[in-house]
Each structure stands twice: as structure tokens, then as C-alpha cells.
Amino acid sequence: ADRVAANGDVANKIGTYKLSVVAKENGIPVYPVVPTSTIDLNIKTGKDIPIEERGAEEVATIGGVRIAPENVPVYNPAFDVTPQRYITGIITEEGICYPPYEISLKAAKEKAQKRIEENRKRKVGV
């Protein structure tokens, strides 16, 4: 994932949201795999995640040939946001986080930070 909000909403490449909805409707669990570095506890929900917009030419042209009418408005987000209600759990290098995500994601971040600090101390010999 590119960003995870404190409530467990996940921003990922386009298409993740629709796949998670279809999976949930068919009883298939969804587990995004994320490094703890992408968890941002200062972002409360997916609505607060800034979404990068890509250039209109990516969808308005093919091989340099324009396929869309000139001046047509184009919305080309780089990511979509999957609401946590469609997510079974979030896999991190510190284990699997389950709801309530506000608690489990915070614990994963703290565990990762502690591990990183311990590794730094070992490398420096402190």
C-alpha cells in the first residue's frame, strides 16, 4: 500500500478498491500487505489521504495518438482508497493487524520503531 490511515483505510494502486468490494461480497478475505512506514497515524481516515493525479495524456492517448476529444475533462488518480470495512486484516512486517485498527496499527508502528532503534544501537555498538 502507498498509505494507511489510522482507521485502517488503505490507499493503493487503482483497482484495489473494486477488488476488495467484490472479494467481500463473495466471502473472500482481503489482506493488504504494507510496510509500517506507510502507516500514518496522523491521517484519521482515507478521506484525508492526498491522492496524486496523473497526467490526462495517460488515458486520453494511446501511442501518442489522441483517442479522447480535445478539452474533455480527465480524472486520472494514481491511487484509490479502500475503506477498512472491506479489509479483513492488514499484514505488516510486525504481524497482522485486525480491527480496531486505531489500536493494532499503532502497536505495529511502535513495535517497528522499537526494532529499528534496537538495530541502530547494535550497529553503533551502544
GROMACS .gro file of N, CA and C in nm, residues 7-11 17 20-21 46 80-88 101:
model
   57
    7ASN      N    1  -0.747   0.465   1.084
    7ASN     CA    2  -0.867   0.381   1.097
    7ASN      C    3  -0.861   0.254   1.012
    8GLY      N    4  -0.750   0.236   0.935
    8GLY     CA    5  -0.735   0.116   0.853
    8GLY      C    6  -0.772   0.132   0.708
    9ASP      N    7  -0.817   0.251   0.666
    9ASP     CA    8  -0.840   0.275   0.524
    9ASP      C    9  -0.705   0.271   0.453
   10VAL      N   10  -0.701   0.209   0.335
   10VAL     CA   11  -0.574   0.186   0.264
   10VAL      C   12  -0.578   0.249   0.125
   11ALA      N   13  -0.478   0.332   0.095
   11ALA     CA   14  -0.460   0.387  -0.040
   11ALA      C   15  -0.361   0.298  -0.113
   17TYR      N   16  -0.964  -0.101  -0.465
   17TYR     CA   17  -1.096  -0.080  -0.403
   17TYR      C   18  -1.199  -0.174  -0.463
   20SER      N   19  -1.152  -0.531  -0.363
   20SER     CA   20  -1.188  -0.559  -0.224
   20SER      C   21  -1.339  -0.568  -0.205
   21VAL      N   22  -1.415  -0.486  -0.279
   21VAL     CA   23  -1.561  -0.492  -0.271
   21VAL      C   24  -1.611  -0.626  -0.323
   46GLY      N   25  -0.929   0.751   0.530
   46GLY     CA   26  -0.889   0.757   0.389
   46GLY      C   27  -0.930   0.884   0.320
   80ASP      N   28  -0.649   0.453  -0.540
   80ASP     CA   29  -0.783   0.462  -0.486
   80ASP      C   30  -0.774   0.423  -0.338
   81VAL      N   31  -0.878   0.454  -0.264
   81VAL     CA   32  -0.878   0.426  -0.121
   81VAL      C   33  -0.979   0.316  -0.092
   82THR      N   34  -0.931   0.212  -0.026
   82THR     CA   35  -1.017   0.102   0.015
   82THR      C   36  -1.059   0.126   0.160
   83PRO      N   37  -1.187   0.145   0.185
   83PRO     CA   38  -1.233   0.163   0.324
   83PRO      C   39  -1.206   0.037   0.406
   84GLN      N   40  -1.174   0.056   0.531
   84GLN     CA   41  -1.139  -0.056   0.618
   84GLN      C   42  -1.250  -0.159   0.632
   85ARG      N   43  -1.373  -0.122   0.603
   85ARG     CA   44  -1.483  -0.220   0.616
   85ARG      C   45  -1.469  -0.336   0.516
   86TYR      N   46  -1.388  -0.316   0.411
   86TYR     CA   47  -1.366  -0.422   0.312
   86TYR      C   48  -1.237  -0.500   0.339
   87ILE      N   49  -1.169  -0.469   0.447
   87ILE     CA   50  -1.039  -0.529   0.477
   87ILE      C   51  -1.050  -0.622   0.597
   88THR      N   52  -1.001  -0.743   0.580
   88THR     CA   53  -1.005  -0.843   0.688
   88THR      C   54  -0.897  -0.815   0.790
  101TYR      N   55  -0.843  -0.098   1.417
  101TYR     CA   56  -0.714  -0.062   1.356
  101TYR      C   57  -0.644   0.052   1.429
   0.00000   0.00000   0.00000
